[in-house]
Tab-separated table of C-alpha atoms in Angstrom:
chain	number	residue	atom	x	y	z
K	1	MET	CA	0.360	-0.463	22.286
K	2	ALA	CA	-2.942	-1.397	21.233
K	3	THR	CA	-3.587	-5.054	19.555
K	4	PRO	CA	-6.608	-6.089	18.315
K	5	ASN	CA	-7.734	-8.650	22.066
K	6	SER	CA	-6.543	-5.102	24.323
K	7	GLU	CA	-8.635	-3.112	21.747
K	8	ALA	CA	-11.407	-5.495	21.219
K	9	THR	CA	-11.560	-6.068	25.041
K	10	ALA	CA	-11.384	-2.346	26.026
K	11	ILE	CA	-14.164	-2.246	23.553
K	12	LEU	CA	-16.631	-4.390	25.422
K	13	GLN	CA	-15.647	-3.134	28.515
K	14	ASP	CA	-16.334	0.411	27.289
K	15	MET	CA	-20.226	-1.164	26.347
K	16	GLU	CA	-20.309	-3.060	29.841
K	17	LYS	CA	-19.576	-6.120	27.808
K	18	ALA	CA	-18.782	-9.146	29.166
K	19	THR	CA	-14.584	-10.361	27.996
K	20	ASP	CA	-14.598	-13.811	29.189
K	21	ASP	CA	-16.138	-15.096	25.873
K	22	ALA	CA	-13.047	-16.092	23.851
K	23	GLY	CA	-14.911	-16.593	20.166
K	24	PHE	CA	-17.292	-13.440	21.032
K	25	VAL	CA	-14.124	-11.698	21.548
K	26	ALA	CA	-12.591	-13.345	18.217
K	27	ARG	CA	-14.731	-11.799	16.238
K	28	VAL	CA	-14.484	-8.225	17.282
K	29	GLU	CA	-11.070	-8.532	16.757
K	30	LYS	CA	-11.992	-9.140	13.079
K	31	ARG	CA	-14.066	-6.469	12.983
K	32	ILE	CA	-11.367	-4.073	14.223
K	33	ASN	CA	-9.317	-5.701	10.854
K	34	ASP	CA	-12.648	-4.827	8.773
K	35	ALA	CA	-12.136	-1.102	9.826
K	36	LEU	CA	-8.638	-1.114	9.336
K	37	ASP	CA	-9.076	-2.342	5.783
K	38	GLU	CA	-11.923	0.779	4.995
K	39	ILE	CA	-9.639	3.117	6.396
K	40	ALA	CA	-6.706	1.908	3.851
K	41	VAL	CA	-9.431	1.542	0.969
K	42	ALA	CA	-10.247	5.080	1.749
K	43	THR	CA	-7.233	6.750	2.413
K	44	ASN	CA	-5.062	5.045	-0.543
K	45	TYR	CA	-3.360	2.929	1.444
K	46	ASN	CA	-1.179	6.109	2.745
K	47	MET	CA	-0.198	4.517	6.294
K	48	PHE	CA	0.614	1.175	5.012
K	49	LYS	CA	3.368	1.303	3.539
K	50	THR	CA	6.873	-0.620	4.800
K	51	ARG	CA	10.085	-1.044	4.135
K	52	SER	CA	12.590	-4.746	3.449
K	53	THR	CA	14.927	-6.217	1.484
K	54	PHE	CA	15.279	-9.069	-0.730
K	55	ASN	CA	17.992	-10.825	-2.391
K	56	THR	CA	17.718	-11.537	-6.110
K	57	ALA	CA	19.533	-14.837	-7.152
K	58	ALA	CA	21.328	-15.662	-10.205
K	59	GLY	CA	19.333	-16.912	-12.792
K	60	THR	CA	15.596	-16.097	-11.790
K	61	ALA	CA	14.122	-12.944	-13.025
K	62	VAL	CA	10.544	-13.528	-11.343
K	63	TYR	CA	10.552	-12.178	-7.958
K	64	GLN	CA	7.275	-12.037	-5.140
K	65	LEU	CA	6.943	-8.957	-2.011
K	66	PRO	CA	5.561	-10.436	1.363
K	67	ALA	CA	1.116	-11.550	1.586
K	68	GLY	CA	-0.615	-8.515	2.022
K	69	GLY	CA	1.944	-5.939	-0.476
K	70	ARG	CA	-0.341	-4.645	-3.101
K	71	GLU	CA	1.788	-1.748	-4.743
K	72	ILE	CA	5.809	-0.789	-4.670
K	73	GLU	CA	7.255	2.182	-4.837
K	74	GLN	CA	10.955	2.152	-4.657
K	75	LEU	CA	13.365	-0.949	-5.662
K	76	ARG	CA	17.318	0.853	-4.825
K	77	TYR	CA	20.113	-1.072	-4.253
K	78	THR	CA	21.286	-1.401	-0.926
K	79	ASP	CA	25.566	-0.934	-2.078
K	80	THR	CA	25.315	2.020	-4.781
K	81	GLY	CA	21.949	3.203	-4.195
K	82	GLU	CA	21.323	2.958	-7.259
K	83	PRO	CA	17.359	2.600	-8.342
K	84	LEU	CA	15.442	0.506	-10.078
K	85	TRP	CA	13.375	1.701	-12.359
K	86	LEU	CA	9.294	0.846	-13.535
K	87	TRP	CA	9.225	-0.257	-17.254
K	88	GLY	CA	6.149	-1.654	-19.233
K	89	THR	CA	6.780	-4.054	-21.163
K	90	GLN	CA	6.188	-2.460	-24.558
K	91	GLU	CA	8.674	0.533	-23.329
K	92	ALA	CA	11.410	-2.195	-23.542
K	93	ALA	CA	10.366	-3.465	-26.566
K	94	ARG	CA	10.822	0.970	-27.440
K	95	TYR	CA	14.511	0.871	-26.488
K	96	MET	CA	15.119	-2.778	-27.833
K	97	ALA	CA	15.989	-4.075	-25.214
K	98	LYS	CA	15.758	-8.392	-24.335
K	99	LEU	CA	14.241	-9.054	-21.739
K	100	GLU	CA	16.318	-11.958	-21.048
K	101	ASP	CA	19.644	-10.437	-20.614
K	102	SER	CA	21.864	-11.492	-18.199
K	103	GLY	CA	23.694	-9.015	-16.013
K	104	ARG	CA	22.901	-6.209	-13.371
K	105	ALA	CA	18.869	-6.017	-12.943
K	106	ARG	CA	18.264	-1.855	-13.975
K	107	VAL	CA	14.870	-1.917	-14.554
K	108	TRP	CA	11.503	-3.857	-12.850
K	109	ILE	CA	8.689	-4.536	-14.736
K	110	GLU	CA	4.779	-5.770	-13.136
K	111	ASP	CA	3.703	-9.406	-13.809
K	112	GLY	CA	0.545	-10.141	-13.012
K	113	ASN	CA	-0.223	-11.890	-8.915
K	114	LEU	CA	0.955	-15.128	-7.801
K	115	VAL	CA	-1.479	-17.480	-5.683
K	116	SER	CA	-0.080	-19.697	-3.313
K	117	GLY	CA	-1.997	-21.581	-1.089
K	118	SER	CA	-5.093	-18.825	0.157
K	119	ASN	CA	-2.306	-15.426	-0.733
K	120	VAL	CA	-2.487	-13.669	-3.360
K	121	LEU	CA	0.812	-12.282	-3.575
K	122	TYR	CA	2.023	-9.092	-5.933
K	123	GLN	CA	4.383	-10.356	-8.168
K	124	PHE	CA	7.387	-8.725	-10.004
K	125	ARG	CA	10.031	-8.961	-12.616
K	126	LEU	CA	13.547	-7.534	-12.954
K	127	ALA	CA	15.041	-7.144	-16.045
K	128	PRO	CA	18.471	-7.567	-17.236
K	129	VAL	CA	18.327	-11.408	-15.689
K	130	PRO	CA	20.830	-10.491	-11.899
K	131	ASN	CA	23.504	-13.043	-12.668
K	132	SER	CA	24.746	-12.611	-8.607
K	133	VAL	CA	23.352	-12.633	-5.771
K	134	LEU	CA	22.699	-8.576	-4.846
K	135	THR	CA	20.495	-7.166	-1.529
K	136	ILE	CA	17.839	-5.397	-3.577
K	137	GLU	CA	15.707	-2.301	-0.825
K	138	ARG	CA	11.594	-2.452	-1.381
K	139	THR	CA	9.491	0.250	-0.222
K	140	PHE	CA	6.022	-1.295	-0.749
K	141	PHE	CA	2.315	0.167	0.019
K	142	TYR	CA	0.590	-3.102	2.515
K	143	HIS	CA	-3.024	-4.386	2.958
K	144	PRO	CA	-3.551	-4.111	6.879
K	145	SER	CA	-6.028	-7.361	6.781
K	146	GLU	CA	-6.030	-10.352	9.222
K	147	VAL	CA	-4.217	-8.370	11.892
K	148	ALA	CA	-2.963	-11.217	14.192
K	149	THR	CA	-4.576	-11.323	17.623
K	150	SER	CA	-1.504	-10.247	20.071
K	151	THR	CA	-0.054	-8.154	17.041
K	152	VAL	CA	0.733	-4.128	17.796
K	153	ILE	CA	-1.852	-2.178	15.260
K	154	PRO	CA	0.102	-0.453	12.267
K	155	ILE	CA	-1.218	2.803	13.014
K	156	GLN	CA	-0.610	5.689	15.432
K	157	ASP	CA	-3.049	5.997	18.358
K	158	GLN	CA	-4.614	9.488	16.983
K	159	TYR	CA	-6.555	7.148	14.642
K	160	LEU	CA	-8.051	4.271	16.978
K	161	PRO	CA	-11.189	6.396	17.389
K	162	LEU	CA	-11.676	5.704	14.357
K	163	VAL	CA	-11.970	1.860	14.593
K	164	ARG	CA	-13.773	1.872	17.972
K	165	CYS	CA	-16.341	4.425	17.337
K	166	TYR	CA	-16.342	1.517	13.756
K	167	VAL	CA	-16.583	-1.760	15.830
K	168	LYS	CA	-19.208	0.303	18.309
K	169	ALA	CA	-21.199	1.261	15.501
K	170	GLY	CA	-21.701	-2.234	14.703
K	171	LEU	CA	-21.480	-3.909	17.854
K	172	TYR	CA	-24.780	-1.304	18.838
K	173	GLU	CA	-26.870	-2.837	15.472
K	174	LEU	CA	-26.854	-6.649	16.790
K	175	ASP	CA	-28.148	-5.873	19.787
K	176	GLY	CA	-30.795	-3.432	18.251
K	177	MET	CA	-29.459	-0.064	19.593
K	178	LEU	CA	-29.579	1.724	16.100
K	179	ASP	CA	-29.939	5.285	16.961
K	180	ARG	CA	-26.562	4.606	19.538
K	181	ALA	CA	-25.244	2.701	16.090
K	182	ARG	CA	-26.557	5.487	14.257
K	183	GLU	CA	-23.975	7.872	16.392
K	184	GLN	CA	-20.942	5.996	16.641
K	185	ARG	CA	-21.521	5.632	12.765
K	186	ASN	CA	-21.003	9.849	12.095
K	187	ILE	CA	-18.838	10.094	14.293
K	188	TYR	CA	-16.812	7.280	12.044
K	189	GLY	CA	-17.911	9.104	8.766
K	190	ALA	CA	-16.883	12.363	10.080
K	191	LEU	CA	-13.761	11.000	11.968
K	192	LEU	CA	-12.611	9.323	8.755
K	193	ASP	CA	-13.525	12.665	5.754
K	194	ARG	CA	-11.112	14.710	7.815
K	195	LEU	CA	-8.970	12.324	7.739
K	196	VAL	CA	-9.429	11.136	3.547
K	197	LYS	CA	-8.868	15.523	3.188
K	198	GLN	CA	-6.053	15.262	5.901
K	199	GLU	CA	-4.151	12.370	3.183
K	200	LYS	CA	-5.241	14.748	-0.328
K	201	ARG	CA	-3.181	17.520	1.284
K	202	LYS	CA	-0.243	16.350	1.298
K	203	VAL	CA	2.335	17.202	-1.300
K	204	ALA	CA	3.021	13.961	-3.134
K	205	ALA	CA	-0.994	13.365	-3.745
K	206	VAL	CA	-0.854	16.732	-5.755
K	207	SER	CA	-0.244	16.269	-9.598
K	208	VAL	CA	1.684	18.679	-11.068
K	209	GLN	CA	1.825	19.222	-14.787
K	210	GLY	CA	5.515	19.197	-16.933
K	211	TRP	CA	6.113	21.804	-19.444
K	212	ASN	CA	4.908	19.582	-22.132
K	213	ASP	CA	0.995	18.941	-20.181
K	214	LEU	CA	0.204	21.536	-21.721
K	215	PRO	CA	-2.439	21.546	-24.270
K	216	ARG	CA	-0.776	23.631	-27.039
K	217	GLY	CA	-2.640	26.457	-28.657
K	218	GLY	CA	-3.307	26.108	-32.842
K	219	GLY	CA	-1.453	25.666	-35.303
K	220	ARG	CA	0.116	22.371	-36.911
K	221	ALA	CA	0.828	19.388	-34.864
K	222	GLN	CA	4.504	19.098	-34.032
K	223	ALA	CA	7.043	16.848	-31.737
K	224	ILE	CA	8.477	17.710	-28.546
K	225	PHE	CA	11.786	17.479	-27.737
K	226	ASP	CA	11.311	16.184	-24.295
K	227	PRO	CA	14.895	14.489	-23.141
K	228	ALA	CA	13.415	12.035	-20.692
K	229	HIS	CA	11.857	10.101	-23.634
K	230	PHE	CA	15.461	8.818	-24.605
K	231	LYS	CA	16.654	7.169	-20.882
K	232	ASN	CA	17.607	4.089	-20.972
K	233	PRO	CA	18.725	2.096	-18.197
K	234	PHE	CA	20.278	-0.656	-19.996
K	235	VAL	CA	23.139	1.940	-21.160
């Protein structure tokens, strides 16, 4: 499997450059990470999703994703498979739910970011406040920056040409070979555009309107009965 170091070495060899300068190889590895960042943003991080578990602590409501985690897709209990619903503080207030109550957590709420050393951690809050130790599985998207030199690059092999073209374009620009740099940049742009279109065609990327999203015709505005409005995970 490809790692930043193996890809950097292969790129330099393909461009007939020396690979014995560790500092230069490290700078090429940094360009590989920059390419991963750009691909992640362009594809809305769809290619960078992972799953792990964490344990709650009695009396602790606030938790964080690991470094690099940026958005939670789902939380669920491993013992029952029961999901935890995403709420906002205003929604909790509408249901007259007191977030400080103790019990088995039913919902989670985004709680900003926590600066921890050099990392900015995504933070979330569980409610009610857990009163025991339970295992929760979290599925979340993450930022692929700073993949270590010997760590496997977290993309499938068919997407490695994008990374190579991005890196070669930058190296050719440094050498003043602007025509070759432009050629690699154009190939990279075409491959990235194809990848973005591929991601947008996925079913999960297509928004579907519900019956109560459709605009009403003329006449007086009327109340809409939607059972989802009365879903209360605390009950």
